[in-house]
Amino acid sequence: MRQEDTVEHPDAVRVEHRAGVVRIVWDRAATGNAVDLDLARETLSALRRAEADPTVHVLTLTGSGRFFSAGGDVKGMAGRPATERPGFLRELASAARDLALAMVRSRLLIIAGVNGTAAGAGLGLILNSDWALIREDATVLAAYAAIGLTPDTGVSYLLPRTVGHQRSVELALGGRRLTGTEAVEWGIAAESVSAEEFAERLTEVEDRFVAGTAGSYGSTKRLLRRGVVAEYETHLAEEISVIAERSGTPESVALVDGFAGRG
């Protein structure tokens, strides 16, 4: 992708363009590409702009550095009094919900280019994508239970439907961490490649989908998800209520503060 085709959003995301493709790159190494309000809203805005462009058929989400996304904004949560955390989590999880719904409803073929660790909401964004390429040395984990929280970004709905109940419990409650290779074996990603092959292969995959019958992508996605989206939207609302409630409990407050180095 040429530099002149890149639009900079220094506070949240970098948006790159080439024929038929928009690539959204989270470039916030200091936060591990955590999903805060800015990142969620900027990503949603970029998705909507891409969707409005009839020449765009493929949208890729990827990160820079060691992280695809470290999950939700735990440090932002830890910086607030316990009484304010439910409101903060409700707003943050709602922004992530809006992005997730836009992804599954989009006419665009959405690729997750999983360049590194994907935790919590990062896992959710993989599951809301249509196709995922992952580095073999990446790490995938749910992470919510470690800070006393429950899943959001559709993880509690999509994960059991992807890997089954037993494996969902292993990830969501058992602390299981998957390599990129295992993520493919479990059905979370479609393909894993070495770190050296990742960048080239991601471009090849984008080109393959752009060269396909792109006009059918939106209709096919609607059929694949037929009868699911309305149920999914209701489920996402329940996720938001539960994670907001959990964030104010003494257990979660202590675990979040400890994780953020404030305990």
mmCIF file of N, CA, C and O in Angstrom, residues 40-93:
data_model
loop_
_atom_site.group_PDB
_atom_site.id
_atom_site.type_symbol
_atom_site.label_atom_id
_atom_site.label_comp_id
_atom_site.label_asym_id
_atom_site.label_seq_id
_atom_site.Cartn_x
_atom_site.Cartn_y
_atom_site.Cartn_z
ATOM 1 N N ALA A 40 -12.435 2.028 19.115
ATOM 2 C CA ALA A 40 -13.682 1.411 18.663
ATOM 3 C C ALA A 40 -14.433 2.340 17.715
ATOM 4 O O ALA A 40 -14.928 1.917 16.663
ATOM 5 N N ARG A 41 -14.515 3.614 18.079
ATOM 6 C CA ARG A 41 -15.292 4.548 17.267
ATOM 7 C C ARG A 41 -14.591 4.887 15.965
ATOM 8 O O ARG A 41 -15.241 5.025 14.925
ATOM 9 N N GLU A 42 -13.267 5.050 15.998
ATOM 10 C CA GLU A 42 -12.529 5.329 14.767
ATOM 11 C C GLU A 42 -12.589 4.139 13.807
ATOM 12 O O GLU A 42 -12.713 4.306 12.588
ATOM 13 N N THR A 43 -12.517 2.931 14.356
ATOM 14 C CA THR A 43 -12.605 1.743 13.505
ATOM 15 C C THR A 43 -13.981 1.646 12.869
ATOM 16 O O THR A 43 -14.113 1.355 11.670
ATOM 17 N N LEU A 44 -15.024 1.895 13.652
ATOM 18 C CA LEU A 44 -16.383 1.873 13.112
ATOM 19 C C LEU A 44 -16.557 2.937 12.032
ATOM 20 O O LEU A 44 -17.155 2.674 10.979
ATOM 21 N N SER A 45 -16.023 4.127 12.263
ATOM 22 C CA SER A 45 -16.130 5.191 11.279
ATOM 23 C C SER A 45 -15.420 4.809 9.982
ATOM 24 O O SER A 45 -15.944 5.033 8.877
ATOM 25 N N ALA A 46 -14.238 4.218 10.102
ATOM 26 C CA ALA A 46 -13.498 3.791 8.910
ATOM 27 C C ALA A 46 -14.241 2.691 8.168
ATOM 28 O O ALA A 46 -14.259 2.660 6.925
ATOM 29 N N LEU A 47 -14.861 1.773 8.902
ATOM 30 C CA LEU A 47 -15.640 0.701 8.269
ATOM 31 C C LEU A 47 -16.805 1.296 7.479
ATOM 32 O O LEU A 47 -17.067 0.888 6.339
ATOM 33 N N ARG A 48 -17.490 2.258 8.077
ATOM 34 C CA ARG A 48 -18.642 2.853 7.389
ATOM 35 C C ARG A 48 -18.222 3.629 6.147
ATOM 36 O O ARG A 48 -18.931 3.613 5.126
ATOM 37 N N ARG A 49 -17.080 4.305 6.210
ATOM 38 C CA ARG A 49 -16.590 5.000 5.020
ATOM 39 C C ARG A 49 -16.247 4.004 3.919
ATOM 40 O O ARG A 49 -16.554 4.229 2.739
ATOM 41 N N ALA A 50 -15.615 2.900 4.293
ATOM 42 C CA ALA A 50 -15.269 1.874 3.306
ATOM 43 C C ALA A 50 -16.521 1.275 2.687
ATOM 44 O O ALA A 50 -16.593 1.041 1.471
ATOM 45 N N GLU A 51 -17.518 1.037 3.513
ATOM 46 C CA GLU A 51 -18.759 0.426 3.029
ATOM 47 C C GLU A 51 -19.490 1.348 2.052
ATOM 48 O O GLU A 51 -20.173 0.888 1.142
ATOM 49 N N ALA A 52 -19.330 2.643 2.238
ATOM 50 C CA ALA A 52 -20.002 3.609 1.371
ATOM 51 C C ALA A 52 -19.297 3.770 0.027
ATOM 52 O O ALA A 52 -19.860 4.387 -0.900
ATOM 53 N N ASP A 53 -18.108 3.226 -0.105
ATOM 54 C CA ASP A 53 -17.337 3.321 -1.351
ATOM 55 C C ASP A 53 -17.598 2.067 -2.189
ATOM 56 O O ASP A 53 -17.176 0.978 -1.820
ATOM 57 N N PRO A 54 -18.277 2.195 -3.319
ATOM 58 C CA PRO A 54 -18.640 1.007 -4.107
ATOM 59 C C PRO A 54 -17.447 0.275 -4.708
ATOM 60 O O PRO A 54 -17.593 -0.856 -5.169
ATOM 61 N N THR A 55 -16.269 0.895 -4.707
ATOM 62 C CA THR A 55 -15.083 0.235 -5.249
ATOM 63 C C THR A 55 -14.387 -0.647 -4.224
ATOM 64 O O THR A 55 -13.463 -1.383 -4.564
ATOM 65 N N VAL A 56 -14.817 -0.573 -2.959
ATOM 66 C CA VAL A 56 -14.193 -1.358 -1.890
ATOM 67 C C VAL A 56 -15.020 -2.618 -1.635
ATOM 68 O O VAL A 56 -16.239 -2.552 -1.487
ATOM 69 N N HIS A 57 -14.350 -3.758 -1.577
ATOM 70 C CA HIS A 57 -15.033 -5.031 -1.346
ATOM 71 C C HIS A 57 -14.485 -5.810 -0.154
ATOM 72 O O HIS A 57 -15.153 -6.704 0.362
ATOM 73 N N VAL A 58 -13.269 -5.486 0.245
ATOM 74 C CA VAL A 58 -12.605 -6.212 1.333
ATOM 75 C C VAL A 58 -12.103 -5.209 2.361
ATOM 76 O O VAL A 58 -11.518 -4.179 2.009
ATOM 77 N N LEU A 59 -12.350 -5.503 3.633
ATOM 78 C CA LEU A 59 -11.831 -4.687 4.721
ATOM 79 C C LEU A 59 -11.046 -5.586 5.660
ATOM 80 O O LEU A 59 -11.533 -6.639 6.085
ATOM 81 N N THR A 60 -9.820 -5.176 5.978
ATOM 82 C CA THR A 60 -8.955 -5.955 6.854
ATOM 83 C C THR A 60 -8.709 -5.205 8.158
ATOM 84 O O THR A 60 -8.446 -4.001 8.147
ATOM 85 N N LEU A 61 -8.794 -5.932 9.255
ATOM 86 C CA LEU A 61 -8.430 -5.411 10.566
ATOM 87 C C LEU A 61 -7.137 -6.088 10.992
ATOM 88 O O LEU A 61 -7.048 -7.319 11.002
ATOM 89 N N THR A 62 -6.138 -5.296 11.349
ATOM 90 C CA THR A 62 -4.882 -5.868 11.814
ATOM 91 C C THR A 62 -4.216 -4.898 12.778
ATOM 92 O O THR A 62 -4.672 -3.760 12.945
ATOM 93 N N GLY A 63 -3.148 -5.359 13.413
ATOM 94 C CA GLY A 63 -2.422 -4.522 14.351
ATOM 95 C C GLY A 63 -0.973 -4.398 13.965
ATOM 96 O O GLY A 63 -0.501 -5.027 13.018
ATOM 97 N N SER A 64 -0.257 -3.584 14.710
ATOM 98 C CA SER A 64 1.188 -3.480 14.528
ATOM 99 C C SER A 64 1.856 -3.905 15.835
ATOM 100 O O SER A 64 1.238 -3.890 16.897
ATOM 101 N N GLY A 65 3.105 -4.307 15.744
ATOM 102 C CA GLY A 65 3.817 -4.720 16.943
ATOM 103 C C GLY A 65 3.432 -6.113 17.403
ATOM 104 O O GLY A 65 3.057 -6.971 16.606
ATOM 105 N N ARG A 66 3.491 -6.330 18.706
ATOM 106 C CA ARG A 66 3.276 -7.661 19.281
ATOM 107 C C ARG A 66 1.810 -8.015 19.460
ATOM 108 O O ARG A 66 1.477 -9.159 19.746
ATOM 109 N N PHE A 67 0.920 -7.039 19.325
ATOM 110 C CA PHE A 67 -0.484 -7.263 19.639
ATOM 111 C C PHE A 67 -1.384 -7.047 18.433
ATOM 112 O O PHE A 67 -1.226 -6.061 17.697
ATOM 113 N N PHE A 68 -2.329 -7.962 18.246
ATOM 114 C CA PHE A 68 -3.499 -7.678 17.425
ATOM 115 C C PHE A 68 -4.374 -6.734 18.235
ATOM 116 O O PHE A 68 -4.632 -5.616 17.841
ATOM 117 N N SER A 69 -4.812 -7.186 19.394
ATOM 118 C CA SER A 69 -5.457 -6.327 20.378
ATOM 119 C C SER A 69 -5.415 -7.017 21.730
ATOM 120 O O SER A 69 -5.793 -8.183 21.853
ATOM 121 N N ALA A 70 -4.960 -6.280 22.739
ATOM 122 C CA ALA A 70 -4.872 -6.816 24.095
ATOM 123 C C ALA A 70 -6.212 -6.853 24.794
ATOM 124 O O ALA A 70 -6.290 -7.268 25.954
ATOM 125 N N GLY A 71 -7.281 -6.441 24.117
ATOM 126 C CA GLY A 71 -8.604 -6.493 24.709
ATOM 127 C C GLY A 71 -9.115 -5.107 25.082
ATOM 128 O O GLY A 71 -8.708 -4.104 24.503
ATOM 129 N N GLY A 72 -10.009 -5.060 26.067
ATOM 130 C CA GLY A 72 -10.613 -3.798 26.466
ATOM 131 C C GLY A 72 -9.651 -2.904 27.233
ATOM 132 O O GLY A 72 -8.552 -3.313 27.618
ATOM 133 N N ASP A 73 -10.084 -1.696 27.474
ATOM 134 C CA ASP A 73 -9.259 -0.662 28.094
ATOM 135 C C ASP A 73 -9.230 -0.843 29.610
ATOM 136 O O ASP A 73 -9.872 -0.108 30.362
ATOM 137 N N VAL A 74 -8.444 -1.820 30.060
ATOM 138 C CA VAL A 74 -8.378 -2.139 31.490
ATOM 139 C C VAL A 74 -7.758 -0.988 32.274
ATOM 140 O O VAL A 74 -8.204 -0.644 33.370
ATOM 141 N N LYS A 75 -6.734 -0.364 31.726
ATOM 142 C CA LYS A 75 -6.100 0.757 32.430
ATOM 143 C C LYS A 75 -7.053 1.932 32.573
ATOM 144 O O LYS A 75 -7.050 2.621 33.595
ATOM 145 N N GLY A 76 -7.873 2.160 31.556
ATOM 146 C CA GLY A 76 -8.883 3.204 31.664
ATOM 147 C C GLY A 76 -9.881 2.904 32.755
ATOM 148 O O GLY A 76 -10.346 3.802 33.470
ATOM 149 N N MET A 77 -10.222 1.637 32.903
ATOM 150 C CA MET A 77 -11.127 1.225 33.966
ATOM 151 C C MET A 77 -10.487 1.412 35.332
ATOM 152 O O MET A 77 -11.106 1.927 36.268
ATOM 153 N N ALA A 78 -9.219 1.005 35.439
ATOM 154 C CA ALA A 78 -8.517 1.092 36.713
ATOM 155 C C ALA A 78 -8.321 2.534 37.158
ATOM 156 O O ALA A 78 -8.180 2.803 38.358
ATOM 157 N N GLY A 79 -8.336 3.465 36.231
ATOM 158 C CA GLY A 79 -8.156 4.867 36.575
ATOM 159 C C GLY A 79 -9.407 5.535 37.104
ATOM 160 O O GLY A 79 -9.386 6.740 37.376
ATOM 161 N N ARG A 80 -10.483 4.768 37.277
ATOM 162 C CA ARG A 80 -11.742 5.323 37.773
ATOM 163 C C ARG A 80 -12.127 4.695 39.113
ATOM 164 O O ARG A 80 -11.815 3.529 39.358
ATOM 165 N N PRO A 81 -12.820 5.449 39.960
ATOM 166 C CA PRO A 81 -13.325 4.866 41.215
ATOM 167 C C PRO A 81 -14.252 3.693 40.920
ATOM 168 O O PRO A 81 -14.889 3.646 39.861
ATOM 169 N N ALA A 82 -14.343 2.775 41.854
ATOM 170 C CA ALA A 82 -15.174 1.584 41.657
ATOM 171 C C ALA A 82 -16.609 1.936 41.306
ATOM 172 O O ALA A 82 -17.248 1.252 40.493
ATOM 173 N N THR A 83 -17.132 3.023 41.886
ATOM 174 C CA THR A 83 -18.527 3.391 41.634
ATOM 175 C C THR A 83 -18.758 3.862 40.202
ATOM 176 O O THR A 83 -19.891 3.834 39.708
ATOM 177 N N GLU A 84 -17.683 4.292 39.530
ATOM 178 C CA GLU A 84 -17.832 4.798 38.157
ATOM 179 C C GLU A 84 -17.565 3.719 37.107
ATOM 180 O O GLU A 84 -17.812 3.944 35.918
ATOM 181 N N ARG A 85 -17.076 2.573 37.522
ATOM 182 C CA ARG A 85 -16.677 1.560 36.545
ATOM 183 C C ARG A 85 -17.837 0.943 35.777
ATOM 184 O O ARG A 85 -17.712 0.709 34.577
ATOM 185 N N PRO A 86 -18.981 0.674 36.420
ATOM 186 C CA PRO A 86 -20.090 0.131 35.626
ATOM 187 C C PRO A 86 -20.504 1.052 34.478
ATOM 188 O O PRO A 86 -20.762 0.587 33.364
ATOM 189 N N GLY A 87 -20.553 2.371 34.726
ATOM 190 C CA GLY A 87 -20.906 3.302 33.664
ATOM 191 C C GLY A 87 -19.858 3.327 32.567
ATOM 192 O O GLY A 87 -20.184 3.379 31.376
ATOM 193 N N PHE A 88 -18.584 3.296 32.980
ATOM 194 C CA PHE A 88 -17.497 3.276 32.004
ATOM 195 C C PHE A 88 -17.555 2.009 31.156
ATOM 196 O O PHE A 88 -17.422 2.070 29.925
ATOM 197 N N LEU A 89 -17.759 0.860 31.803
ATOM 198 C CA LEU A 89 -17.824 -0.414 31.057
ATOM 199 C C LEU A 89 -19.032 -0.461 30.148
ATOM 200 O O LEU A 89 -18.958 -0.996 29.028
ATOM 201 N N ARG A 90 -20.140 0.105 30.589
ATOM 202 C CA ARG A 90 -21.329 0.113 29.735
ATOM 203 C C ARG A 90 -21.067 0.918 28.457
ATOM 204 O O ARG A 90 -21.432 0.490 27.358
ATOM 205 N N GLU A 91 -20.411 2.064 28.605
ATOM 206 C CA GLU A 91 -20.119 2.887 27.431
ATOM 207 C C GLU A 91 -19.118 2.194 26.516
ATOM 208 O O GLU A 91 -19.290 2.169 25.291
ATOM 209 N N LEU A 92 -18.067 1.611 27.106
ATOM 210 C CA LEU A 92 -17.036 0.961 26.297
ATOM 211 C C LEU A 92 -17.585 -0.283 25.606
ATOM 212 O O LEU A 92 -17.358 -0.494 24.404
ATOM 213 N N ALA A 93 -18.309 -1.120 26.351
ATOM 214 C CA ALA A 93 -18.867 -2.337 25.750
ATOM 215 C C ALA A 93 -19.909 -2.008 24.693
ATOM 216 O O ALA A 93 -20.068 -2.739 23.716
#
